[in-house]
Amino acid sequence: MDSAEPTGCTLGSDELVERVSAWRDITSHAISRHVEADRVTSVYPKDADLLARLQRLIAAEASCCSFLKFTIEQRAEDILVQLTFPEDARRLVATAFGSDLLTTR
């Protein structure tokens, strides 16, 4: 990842509070999570509503936090989401998505 990319969120405070709440709700549904220094891989149950919510949030992140890179894959039994970020953004990721996101389960 290009270290010259900005690693700050462009949301206003009210929008940020709403977004953090939405992400914390979503991430609470993860079946499992694997954490590396610059990557979080989460597995979610296969659920159409959850998938749609994930897709909307991931699309929204592209406009305010371009340094975060998401991939989402619908699999036969579940949904795989991978979040990649610059190592210096780890604290921001923990704040925005909840410190629980950075723990393997």
PDB file of N, CA and C in Angstrom:
ATOM      1  N   MET A   1       0.843  -1.171   0.000  1.00  0.00           N
ATOM      2  CA  MET A   1       0.000   0.000   0.000  1.00  0.00           C
ATOM      3  C   MET A   1       0.887   1.232   0.000  1.00  0.00           C
ATOM      4  N   ASP A   2       0.503   2.232  -0.746  1.00  0.00           N
ATOM      5  CA  ASP A   2       1.281   3.452  -0.863  1.00  0.00           C
ATOM      6  C   ASP A   2       1.250   4.219   0.455  1.00  0.00           C
ATOM      7  N   SER A   3       2.432   4.424   1.053  1.00  0.00           N
ATOM      8  CA  SER A   3       2.477   5.107   2.342  1.00  0.00           C
ATOM      9  C   SER A   3       2.155   6.590   2.223  1.00  0.00           C
ATOM     10  N   ALA A   4       2.097   7.131   0.995  1.00  0.00           N
ATOM     11  CA  ALA A   4       1.760   8.537   0.808  1.00  0.00           C
ATOM     12  C   ALA A   4       0.247   8.763   0.839  1.00  0.00           C
ATOM     13  N   GLU A   5      -0.533   7.686   0.834  1.00  0.00           N
ATOM     14  CA  GLU A   5      -1.983   7.819   0.898  1.00  0.00           C
ATOM     15  C   GLU A   5      -2.396   8.422   2.223  1.00  0.00           C
ATOM     16  N   PRO A   6      -3.398   9.296   2.220  1.00  0.00           N
ATOM     17  CA  PRO A   6      -3.855   9.865   3.489  1.00  0.00           C
ATOM     18  C   PRO A   6      -4.482   8.787   4.364  1.00  0.00           C
ATOM     19  N   THR A   7      -4.272   8.909   5.666  1.00  0.00           N
ATOM     20  CA  THR A   7      -4.831   7.922   6.583  1.00  0.00           C
ATOM     21  C   THR A   7      -5.731   8.594   7.602  1.00  0.00           C
ATOM     22  N   GLY A   8      -6.576   9.468   7.119  1.00  0.00           N
ATOM     23  CA  GLY A   8      -7.545  10.125   7.988  1.00  0.00           C
ATOM     24  C   GLY A   8      -8.927  10.056   7.376  1.00  0.00           C
ATOM     25  N   CYS A   9      -9.913  10.039   8.227  1.00  0.00           N
ATOM     26  CA  CYS A   9     -11.305   9.976   7.788  1.00  0.00           C
ATOM     27  C   CYS A   9     -11.809  11.386   7.499  1.00  0.00           C
ATOM     28  N   THR A  10     -12.611  11.531   6.460  1.00  0.00           N
ATOM     29  CA  THR A  10     -13.122  12.847   6.082  1.00  0.00           C
ATOM     30  C   THR A  10     -14.549  13.090   6.559  1.00  0.00           C
ATOM     31  N   LEU A  11     -15.108  12.186   7.356  1.00  0.00           N
ATOM     32  CA  LEU A  11     -16.474  12.364   7.849  1.00  0.00           C
ATOM     33  C   LEU A  11     -16.535  13.435   8.928  1.00  0.00           C
ATOM     34  N   GLY A  12     -17.665  14.133   8.981  1.00  0.00           N
ATOM     35  CA  GLY A  12     -17.919  15.047  10.086  1.00  0.00           C
ATOM     36  C   GLY A  12     -18.245  14.250  11.340  1.00  0.00           C
ATOM     37  N   SER A  13     -18.267  14.910  12.482  1.00  0.00           N
ATOM     38  CA  SER A  13     -18.419  14.189  13.750  1.00  0.00           C
ATOM     39  C   SER A  13     -19.747  13.432  13.849  1.00  0.00           C
ATOM     40  N   ASP A  14     -20.852  14.005  13.424  1.00  0.00           N
ATOM     41  CA  ASP A  14     -22.139  13.308  13.496  1.00  0.00           C
ATOM     42  C   ASP A  14     -22.152  12.092  12.572  1.00  0.00           C
ATOM     43  N   GLU A  15     -21.636  12.275  11.356  1.00  0.00           N
ATOM     44  CA  GLU A  15     -21.570  11.166  10.407  1.00  0.00           C
ATOM     45  C   GLU A  15     -20.661  10.067  10.930  1.00  0.00           C
ATOM     46  N   LEU A  16     -19.574  10.451  11.554  1.00  0.00           N
ATOM     47  CA  LEU A  16     -18.623   9.473  12.088  1.00  0.00           C
ATOM     48  C   LEU A  16     -19.262   8.638  13.194  1.00  0.00           C
ATOM     49  N   VAL A  17     -20.013   9.279  14.069  1.00  0.00           N
ATOM     50  CA  VAL A  17     -20.694   8.549  15.151  1.00  0.00           C
ATOM     51  C   VAL A  17     -21.654   7.518  14.564  1.00  0.00           C
ATOM     52  N   GLU A  18     -22.419   7.916  13.563  1.00  0.00           N
ATOM     53  CA  GLU A  18     -23.351   6.989  12.910  1.00  0.00           C
ATOM     54  C   GLU A  18     -22.615   5.839  12.235  1.00  0.00           C
ATOM     55  N   ARG A  19     -21.529   6.158  11.548  1.00  0.00           N
ATOM     56  CA  ARG A  19     -20.773   5.127  10.830  1.00  0.00           C
ATOM     57  C   ARG A  19     -20.137   4.143  11.795  1.00  0.00           C
ATOM     58  N   VAL A  20     -19.542   4.644  12.862  1.00  0.00           N
ATOM     59  CA  VAL A  20     -18.922   3.767  13.871  1.00  0.00           C
ATOM     60  C   VAL A  20     -19.977   2.830  14.444  1.00  0.00           C
ATOM     61  N   SER A  21     -21.143   3.355  14.751  1.00  0.00           N
ATOM     62  CA  SER A  21     -22.225   2.531  15.291  1.00  0.00           C
ATOM     63  C   SER A  21     -22.639   1.445  14.299  1.00  0.00           C
ATOM     64  N   ALA A  22     -22.765   1.812  13.036  1.00  0.00           N
ATOM     65  CA  ALA A  22     -23.156   0.843  12.006  1.00  0.00           C
ATOM     66  C   ALA A  22     -22.115  -0.263  11.872  1.00  0.00           C
ATOM     67  N   TRP A  23     -20.830   0.104  11.869  1.00  0.00           N
ATOM     68  CA  TRP A  23     -19.770  -0.901  11.757  1.00  0.00           C
ATOM     69  C   TRP A  23     -19.724  -1.803  12.985  1.00  0.00           C
ATOM     70  N   ARG A  24     -19.873  -1.237  14.148  1.00  0.00           N
ATOM     71  CA  ARG A  24     -19.825  -2.062  15.366  1.00  0.00           C
ATOM     72  C   ARG A  24     -20.975  -3.053  15.387  1.00  0.00           C
ATOM     73  N   ASP A  25     -22.141  -2.635  14.903  1.00  0.00           N
ATOM     74  CA  ASP A  25     -23.262  -3.566  14.818  1.00  0.00           C
ATOM     75  C   ASP A  25     -22.941  -4.691  13.838  1.00  0.00           C
ATOM     76  N   ILE A  26     -22.459  -4.329  12.672  1.00  0.00           N
ATOM     77  CA  ILE A  26     -22.129  -5.337  11.646  1.00  0.00           C
ATOM     78  C   ILE A  26     -21.056  -6.306  12.151  1.00  0.00           C
ATOM     79  N   THR A  27     -19.964  -5.768  12.686  1.00  0.00           N
ATOM     80  CA  THR A  27     -18.855  -6.644  13.089  1.00  0.00           C
ATOM     81  C   THR A  27     -19.231  -7.574  14.231  1.00  0.00           C
ATOM     82  N   SER A  28     -20.270  -7.233  14.975  1.00  0.00           N
ATOM     83  CA  SER A  28     -20.713  -8.127  16.052  1.00  0.00           C
ATOM     84  C   SER A  28     -21.310  -9.423  15.503  1.00  0.00           C
ATOM     85  N   HIS A  29     -21.632  -9.452  14.216  1.00  0.00           N
ATOM     86  CA  HIS A  29     -22.206 -10.645  13.592  1.00  0.00           C
ATOM     87  C   HIS A  29     -21.155 -11.595  13.020  1.00  0.00           C
ATOM     88  N   ALA A  30     -19.900 -11.219  13.093  1.00  0.00           N
ATOM     89  CA  ALA A  30     -18.846 -12.075  12.519  1.00  0.00           C
ATOM     90  C   ALA A  30     -18.810 -13.429  13.209  1.00  0.00           C
ATOM     91  N   ILE A  31     -18.674 -14.474  12.403  1.00  0.00           N
ATOM     92  CA  ILE A  31     -18.533 -15.836  12.910  1.00  0.00           C
ATOM     93  C   ILE A  31     -17.105 -16.054  13.383  1.00  0.00           C
ATOM     94  N   SER A  32     -16.163 -15.519  12.610  1.00  0.00           N
ATOM     95  CA  SER A  32     -14.752 -15.633  12.965  1.00  0.00           C
ATOM     96  C   SER A  32     -14.002 -14.436  12.410  1.00  0.00           C
ATOM     97  N   ARG A  33     -12.801 -14.255  12.945  1.00  0.00           N
ATOM     98  CA  ARG A  33     -11.980 -13.127  12.521  1.00  0.00           C
ATOM     99  C   ARG A  33     -10.509 -13.524  12.690  1.00  0.00           C
ATOM    100  N   HIS A  34      -9.712 -13.175  11.695  1.00  0.00           N
ATOM    101  CA  HIS A  34      -8.266 -13.392  11.768  1.00  0.00           C
ATOM    102  C   HIS A  34      -7.598 -12.029  11.574  1.00  0.00           C
ATOM    103  N   VAL A  35      -6.687 -11.683  12.475  1.00  0.00           N
ATOM    104  CA  VAL A  35      -6.065 -10.366  12.462  1.00  0.00           C
ATOM    105  C   VAL A  35      -4.574 -10.489  12.204  1.00  0.00           C
ATOM    106  N   GLU A  36      -4.084  -9.669  11.296  1.00  0.00           N
ATOM    107  CA  GLU A  36      -2.652  -9.530  11.036  1.00  0.00           C
ATOM    108  C   GLU A  36      -2.310  -8.055  11.246  1.00  0.00           C
ATOM    109  N   ALA A  37      -1.054  -7.698  11.093  1.00  0.00           N
ATOM    110  CA  ALA A  37      -0.617  -6.326  11.348  1.00  0.00           C
ATOM    111  C   ALA A  37      -1.375  -5.299  10.516  1.00  0.00           C
ATOM    112  N   ASP A  38      -1.665  -5.622   9.262  1.00  0.00           N
ATOM    113  CA  ASP A  38      -2.303  -4.654   8.363  1.00  0.00           C
ATOM    114  C   ASP A  38      -3.544  -5.213   7.672  1.00  0.00           C
ATOM    115  N   ARG A  39      -4.124  -6.252   8.265  1.00  0.00           N
ATOM    116  CA  ARG A  39      -5.247  -6.917   7.602  1.00  0.00           C
ATOM    117  C   ARG A  39      -6.144  -7.597   8.623  1.00  0.00           C
ATOM    118  N   VAL A  40      -7.449  -7.498   8.366  1.00  0.00           N
ATOM    119  CA  VAL A  40      -8.441  -8.217   9.163  1.00  0.00           C
ATOM    120  C   VAL A  40      -9.312  -8.997   8.189  1.00  0.00           C
ATOM    121  N   THR A  41      -9.407 -10.296   8.403  1.00  0.00           N
ATOM    122  CA  THR A  41     -10.256 -11.147   7.585  1.00  0.00           C
ATOM    123  C   THR A  41     -11.384 -11.649   8.472  1.00  0.00           C
ATOM    124  N   SER A  42     -12.609 -11.323   8.090  1.00  0.00           N
ATOM    125  CA  SER A  42     -13.778 -11.706   8.882  1.00  0.00           C
ATOM    126  C   SER A  42     -14.699 -12.583   8.054  1.00  0.00           C
ATOM    127  N   VAL A  43     -15.346 -13.514   8.738  1.00  0.00           N
ATOM    128  CA  VAL A  43     -16.323 -14.389   8.100  1.00  0.00           C
ATOM    129  C   VAL A  43     -17.668 -14.122   8.764  1.00  0.00           C
ATOM    130  N   TYR A  44     -18.680 -13.928   7.916  1.00  0.00           N
ATOM    131  CA  TYR A  44     -20.032 -13.631   8.377  1.00  0.00           C
ATOM    132  C   TYR A  44     -20.973 -14.722   7.895  1.00  0.00           C
ATOM    133  N   PRO A  45     -22.086 -14.908   8.598  1.00  0.00           N
ATOM    134  CA  PRO A  45     -23.066 -15.888   8.121  1.00  0.00           C
ATOM    135  C   PRO A  45     -23.655 -15.448   6.788  1.00  0.00           C
ATOM    136  N   LYS A  46     -24.026 -16.417   5.991  1.00  0.00           N
ATOM    137  CA  LYS A  46     -24.643 -16.095   4.705  1.00  0.00           C
ATOM    138  C   LYS A  46     -26.059 -15.597   4.980  1.00  0.00           C
ATOM    139  N   ASP A  47     -26.271 -14.305   4.733  1.00  0.00           N
ATOM    140  CA  ASP A  47     -27.546 -13.656   5.014  1.00  0.00           C
ATOM    141  C   ASP A  47     -27.659 -12.480   4.053  1.00  0.00           C
ATOM    142  N   ALA A  48     -28.724 -12.449   3.279  1.00  0.00           N
ATOM    143  CA  ALA A  48     -28.879 -11.423   2.240  1.00  0.00           C
ATOM    144  C   ALA A  48     -28.912 -10.007   2.818  1.00  0.00           C
ATOM    145  N   ASP A  49     -29.599  -9.816   3.936  1.00  0.00           N
ATOM    146  CA  ASP A  49     -29.672  -8.493   4.548  1.00  0.00           C
ATOM    147  C   ASP A  49     -28.298  -8.060   5.055  1.00  0.00           C
ATOM    148  N   LEU A  50     -27.609  -8.959   5.710  1.00  0.00           N
ATOM    149  CA  LEU A  50     -26.263  -8.658   6.217  1.00  0.00           C
ATOM    150  C   LEU A  50     -25.317  -8.343   5.062  1.00  0.00           C
ATOM    151  N   LEU A  51     -25.398  -9.100   3.991  1.00  0.00           N
ATOM    152  CA  LEU A  51     -24.571  -8.843   2.812  1.00  0.00           C
ATOM    153  C   LEU A  51     -24.853  -7.454   2.252  1.00  0.00           C
ATOM    154  N   ALA A  52     -26.112  -7.089   2.127  1.00  0.00           N
ATOM    155  CA  ALA A  52     -26.464  -5.765   1.603  1.00  0.00           C
ATOM    156  C   ALA A  52     -25.934  -4.661   2.512  1.00  0.00           C
ATOM    157  N   ARG A  53     -26.038  -4.840   3.820  1.00  0.00           N
ATOM    158  CA  ARG A  53     -25.520  -3.853   4.767  1.00  0.00           C
ATOM    159  C   ARG A  53     -24.002  -3.735   4.654  1.00  0.00           C
ATOM    160  N   LEU A  54     -23.325  -4.870   4.536  1.00  0.00           N
ATOM    161  CA  LEU A  54     -21.869  -4.853   4.359  1.00  0.00           C
ATOM    162  C   LEU A  54     -21.498  -4.107   3.082  1.00  0.00           C
ATOM    163  N   GLN A  55     -22.179  -4.402   2.004  1.00  0.00           N
ATOM    164  CA  GLN A  55     -21.876  -3.754   0.728  1.00  0.00           C
ATOM    165  C   GLN A  55     -22.081  -2.250   0.802  1.00  0.00           C
ATOM    166  N   ARG A  56     -23.159  -1.801   1.450  1.00  0.00           N
ATOM    167  CA  ARG A  56     -23.408  -0.362   1.585  1.00  0.00           C
ATOM    168  C   ARG A  56     -22.319   0.306   2.418  1.00  0.00           C
ATOM    169  N   LEU A  57     -21.947  -0.309   3.535  1.00  0.00           N
ATOM    170  CA  LEU A  57     -20.915   0.290   4.385  1.00  0.00           C
ATOM    171  C   LEU A  57     -19.559   0.322   3.694  1.00  0.00           C
ATOM    172  N   ILE A  58     -19.224  -0.739   3.009  1.00  0.00           N
ATOM    173  CA  ILE A  58     -17.948  -0.778   2.303  1.00  0.00           C
ATOM    174  C   ILE A  58     -17.915   0.296   1.213  1.00  0.00           C
ATOM    175  N   ALA A  59     -19.007   0.459   0.486  1.00  0.00           N
ATOM    176  CA  ALA A  59     -19.073   1.506  -0.543  1.00  0.00           C
ATOM    177  C   ALA A  59     -18.943   2.884   0.095  1.00  0.00           C
ATOM    178  N   ALA A  60     -19.571   3.087   1.238  1.00  0.00           N
ATOM    179  CA  ALA A  60     -19.494   4.376   1.923  1.00  0.00           C
ATOM    180  C   ALA A  60     -18.063   4.672   2.377  1.00  0.00           C
ATOM    181  N   GLU A  61     -17.333   3.660   2.803  1.00  0.00           N
ATOM    182  CA  GLU A  61     -15.956   3.856   3.257  1.00  0.00           C
ATOM    183  C   GLU A  61     -15.050   4.331   2.127  1.00  0.00           C
ATOM    184  N   ALA A  62     -15.337   3.913   0.916  1.00  0.00           N
ATOM    185  CA  ALA A  62     -14.504   4.300  -0.225  1.00  0.00           C
ATOM    186  C   ALA A  62     -14.476   5.814  -0.413  1.00  0.00           C
ATOM    187  N   SER A  63     -15.567   6.493  -0.027  1.00  0.00           N
ATOM    188  CA  SER A  63     -15.613   7.930  -0.228  1.00  0.00           C
ATOM    189  C   SER A  63     -14.978   8.736   0.901  1.00  0.00           C
ATOM    190  N   CYS A  64     -14.854   8.161   2.079  1.00  0.00           N
ATOM    191  CA  CYS A  64     -14.322   8.948   3.203  1.00  0.00           C
ATOM    192  C   CYS A  64     -12.990   8.432   3.736  1.00  0.00           C
ATOM    193  N   CYS A  65     -12.699   7.182   3.499  1.00  0.00           N
ATOM    194  CA  CYS A  65     -11.462   6.577   4.025  1.00  0.00           C
ATOM    195  C   CYS A  65     -10.813   5.749   2.920  1.00  0.00           C
ATOM    196  N   SER A  66     -10.330   6.430   1.904  1.00  0.00           N
ATOM    197  CA  SER A  66      -9.802   5.738   0.720  1.00  0.00           C
ATOM    198  C   SER A  66      -8.578   4.878   1.014  1.00  0.00           C
ATOM    199  N   PHE A  67      -7.951   5.064   2.155  1.00  0.00           N
ATOM    200  CA  PHE A  67      -6.783   4.256   2.513  1.00  0.00           C
ATOM    201  C   PHE A  67      -7.186   2.866   2.989  1.00  0.00           C
ATOM    202  N   LEU A  68      -8.466   2.642   3.273  1.00  0.00           N
ATOM    203  CA  LEU A  68      -8.958   1.321   3.650  1.00  0.00           C
ATOM    204  C   LEU A  68      -9.331   0.572   2.380  1.00  0.00           C
ATOM    205  N   LYS A  69      -8.893  -0.653   2.279  1.00  0.00           N
ATOM    206  CA  LYS A  69      -9.196  -1.474   1.104  1.00  0.00           C
ATOM    207  C   LYS A  69      -9.984  -2.694   1.561  1.00  0.00           C
ATOM    208  N   PHE A  70     -11.168  -2.858   0.992  1.00  0.00           N
ATOM    209  CA  PHE A  70     -12.033  -3.975   1.329  1.00  0.00           C
ATOM    210  C   PHE A  70     -12.190  -4.906   0.137  1.00  0.00           C
ATOM    211  N   THR A  71     -12.301  -6.186   0.421  1.00  0.00           N
ATOM    212  CA  THR A  71     -12.781  -7.150  -0.563  1.00  0.00           C
ATOM    213  C   THR A  71     -13.896  -7.923   0.123  1.00  0.00           C
ATOM    214  N   ILE A  72     -14.891  -8.277  -0.648  1.00  0.00           N
ATOM    215  CA  ILE A  72     -16.015  -9.039  -0.119  1.00  0.00           C
ATOM    216  C   ILE A  72     -16.285 -10.182  -1.086  1.00  0.00           C
ATOM    217  N   GLU A  73     -16.471 -11.365  -0.526  1.00  0.00           N
ATOM    218  CA  GLU A  73     -16.671 -12.547  -1.355  1.00  0.00           C
ATOM    219  C   GLU A  73     -17.834 -13.358  -0.789  1.00  0.00           C
ATOM    220  N   GLN A  74     -18.837 -13.564  -1.625  1.00  0.00           N
ATOM    221  CA  GLN A  74     -19.931 -14.455  -1.249  1.00  0.00           C
ATOM    222  C   GLN A  74     -19.481 -15.875  -1.534  1.00  0.00           C
ATOM    223  N   ARG A  75     -19.506 -16.695  -0.512  1.00  0.00           N
ATOM    224  CA  ARG A  75     -19.131 -18.092  -0.693  1.00  0.00           C
ATOM    225  C   ARG A  75     -20.363 -18.964  -0.460  1.00  0.00           C
ATOM    226  N   ALA A  76     -20.245 -20.250  -0.714  1.00  0.00           N
ATOM    227  CA  ALA A  76     -21.391 -21.152  -0.605  1.00  0.00           C
ATOM    228  C   ALA A  76     -22.028 -21.125   0.786  1.00  0.00           C
ATOM    229  N   GLU A  77     -21.208 -21.050   1.816  1.00  0.00           N
ATOM    230  CA  GLU A  77     -21.714 -21.153   3.189  1.00  0.00           C
ATOM    231  C   GLU A  77     -21.672 -19.850   3.972  1.00  0.00           C
ATOM    232  N   ASP A  78     -20.925 -18.849   3.481  1.00  0.00           N
ATOM    233  CA  ASP A  78     -20.717 -17.649   4.279  1.00  0.00           C
ATOM    234  C   ASP A  78     -20.277 -16.472   3.414  1.00  0.00           C
ATOM    235  N   ILE A  79     -19.957 -15.374   4.080  1.00  0.00           N
ATOM    236  CA  ILE A  79     -19.462 -14.164   3.419  1.00  0.00           C
ATOM    237  C   ILE A  79     -18.087 -13.857   4.000  1.00  0.00           C
ATOM    238  N   LEU A  80     -17.095 -13.700   3.144  1.00  0.00           N
ATOM    239  CA  LEU A  80     -15.731 -13.391   3.562  1.00  0.00           C
ATOM    240  C   LEU A  80     -15.441 -11.923   3.261  1.00  0.00           C
ATOM    241  N   VAL A  81     -14.998 -11.192   4.264  1.00  0.00           N
ATOM    242  CA  VAL A  81     -14.647  -9.781   4.088  1.00  0.00           C
ATOM    243  C   VAL A  81     -13.212  -9.589   4.552  1.00  0.00           C
ATOM    244  N   GLN A  82     -12.426  -8.960   3.708  1.00  0.00           N
ATOM    245  CA  GLN A  82     -11.045  -8.662   4.077  1.00  0.00           C
ATOM    246  C   GLN A  82     -10.853  -7.147   4.044  1.00  0.00           C
ATOM    247  N   LEU A  83     -10.309  -6.640   5.133  1.00  0.00           N
ATOM    248  CA  LEU A  83      -9.985  -5.219   5.268  1.00  0.00           C
ATOM    249  C   LEU A  83      -8.477  -5.105   5.359  1.00  0.00           C
ATOM    250  N   THR A  84      -7.888  -4.324   4.461  1.00  0.00           N
ATOM    251  CA  THR A  84      -6.451  -4.077   4.470  1.00  0.00           C
ATOM    252  C   THR A  84      -6.242  -2.585   4.699  1.00  0.00           C
ATOM    253  N   PHE A  85      -5.245  -2.264   5.525  1.00  0.00           N
ATOM    254  CA  PHE A  85      -5.003  -0.865   5.877  1.00  0.00           C
ATOM    255  C   PHE A  85      -3.525  -0.656   6.155  1.00  0.00           C
ATOM    256  N   PRO A  86      -3.031   0.588   6.032  1.00  0.00           N
ATOM    257  CA  PRO A  86      -1.634   0.869   6.376  1.00  0.00           C
ATOM    258  C   PRO A  86      -1.429   0.607   7.871  1.00  0.00           C
ATOM    259  N   GLU A  87      -0.285   0.074   8.226  1.00  0.00           N
ATOM    260  CA  GLU A  87      -0.020  -0.240   9.635  1.00  0.00           C
ATOM    261  C   GLU A  87      -0.171   0.979  10.533  1.00  0.00           C
ATOM    262  N   ASP A  88       0.158   2.182  10.014  1.00  0.00           N
ATOM    263  CA  ASP A  88       0.031   3.378  10.848  1.00  0.00           C
ATOM    264  C   ASP A  88      -1.426   3.801  11.057  1.00  0.00           C
ATOM    265  N   ALA A  89      -2.362   3.117  10.403  1.00  0.00           N
ATOM    266  CA  ALA A  89      -3.783   3.424  10.578  1.00  0.00           C
ATOM    267  C   ALA A  89      -4.456   2.454  11.554  1.00  0.00           C
ATOM    268  N   ARG A  90      -3.691   1.586  12.169  1.00  0.00           N
ATOM    269  CA  ARG A  90      -4.253   0.566  13.060  1.00  0.00           C
ATOM    270  C   ARG A  90      -5.089   1.190  14.188  1.00  0.00           C
ATOM    271  N   ARG A  91      -4.609   2.239  14.796  1.00  0.00           N
ATOM    272  CA  ARG A  91      -5.345   2.884  15.896  1.00  0.00           C
ATOM    273  C   ARG A  91      -6.658   3.473  15.387  1.00  0.00           C
ATOM    274  N   LEU A  92      -6.617   4.101  14.221  1.00  0.00           N
ATOM    275  CA  LEU A  92      -7.828   4.653  13.623  1.00  0.00           C
ATOM    276  C   LEU A  92      -8.836   3.544  13.326  1.00  0.00           C
ATOM    277  N   VAL A  93      -8.367   2.431  12.811  1.00  0.00           N
ATOM    278  CA  VAL A  93      -9.238   1.290  12.525  1.00  0.00           C
ATOM    279  C   VAL A  93      -9.872   0.781  13.820  1.00  0.00           C
ATOM    280  N   ALA A  94      -9.092   0.668  14.880  1.00  0.00           N
ATOM    281  CA  ALA A  94      -9.621   0.212  16.167  1.00  0.00           C
ATOM    282  C   ALA A  94     -10.676   1.165  16.701  1.00  0.00           C
ATOM    283  N   THR A  95     -10.469   2.448  16.522  1.00  0.00           N
ATOM    284  CA  THR A  95     -11.431   3.448  16.994  1.00  0.00           C
ATOM    285  C   THR A  95     -12.714   3.385  16.172  1.00  0.00           C
ATOM    286  N   ALA A  96     -12.566   3.320  14.864  1.00  0.00           N
ATOM    287  CA  ALA A  96     -13.727   3.357  13.982  1.00  0.00           C
ATOM    288  C   ALA A  96     -14.548   2.071  13.999  1.00  0.00           C
ATOM    289  N   PHE A  97     -13.876   0.945  14.066  1.00  0.00           N
ATOM    290  CA  PHE A  97     -14.577  -0.341  13.955  1.00  0.00           C
ATOM    291  C   PHE A  97     -14.705  -1.046  15.294  1.00  0.00           C
ATOM    292  N   GLY A  98     -14.077  -0.511  16.321  1.00  0.00           N
ATOM    293  CA  GLY A  98     -14.100  -1.143  17.639  1.00  0.00           C
ATOM    294  C   GLY A  98     -12.849  -1.977  17.834  1.00  0.00           C
ATOM    295  N   SER A  99     -12.269  -1.895  19.005  1.00  0.00           N
ATOM    296  CA  SER A  99     -11.030  -2.634  19.262  1.00  0.00           C
ATOM    297  C   SER A  99     -11.229  -4.136  19.126  1.00  0.00           C
ATOM    298  N   ASP A 100     -12.470  -4.600  19.291  1.00  0.00           N
ATOM    299  CA  ASP A 100     -12.769  -6.022  19.119  1.00  0.00           C
ATOM    300  C   ASP A 100     -12.434  -6.488  17.707  1.00  0.00           C
ATOM    301  N   LEU A 101     -12.536  -5.580  16.728  1.00  0.00           N
ATOM    302  CA  LEU A 101     -12.226  -5.944  15.357  1.00  0.00           C
ATOM    303  C   LEU A 101     -10.783  -6.416  15.227  1.00  0.00           C
ATOM    304  N   LEU A 102      -9.911  -5.912  16.057  1.00  0.00           N
ATOM    305  CA  LEU A 102      -8.496  -6.257  15.948  1.00  0.00           C
ATOM    306  C   LEU A 102      -8.108  -7.421  16.849  1.00  0.00           C
ATOM    307  N   THR A 103      -9.099  -8.224  17.235  1.00  0.00           N
ATOM    308  CA  THR A 103      -8.807  -9.440  17.996  1.00  0.00           C
ATOM    309  C   THR A 103      -9.290 -10.642  17.206  1.00  0.00           C
ATOM    310  N   THR A 104      -8.462 -11.653  17.133  1.00  0.00           N
ATOM    311  CA  THR A 104      -8.810 -12.872  16.430  1.00  0.00           C
ATOM    312  C   THR A 104      -9.816 -13.645  17.260  1.00  0.00           C
ATOM    313  N   ARG A 105     -10.815 -14.187  16.576  1.00  0.00           N
ATOM    314  CA  ARG A 105     -11.773 -15.055  17.288  1.00  0.00           C
ATOM    315  C   ARG A 105     -12.197 -16.191  16.410  1.00  0.00           C
TER     316      ARG A 105
END
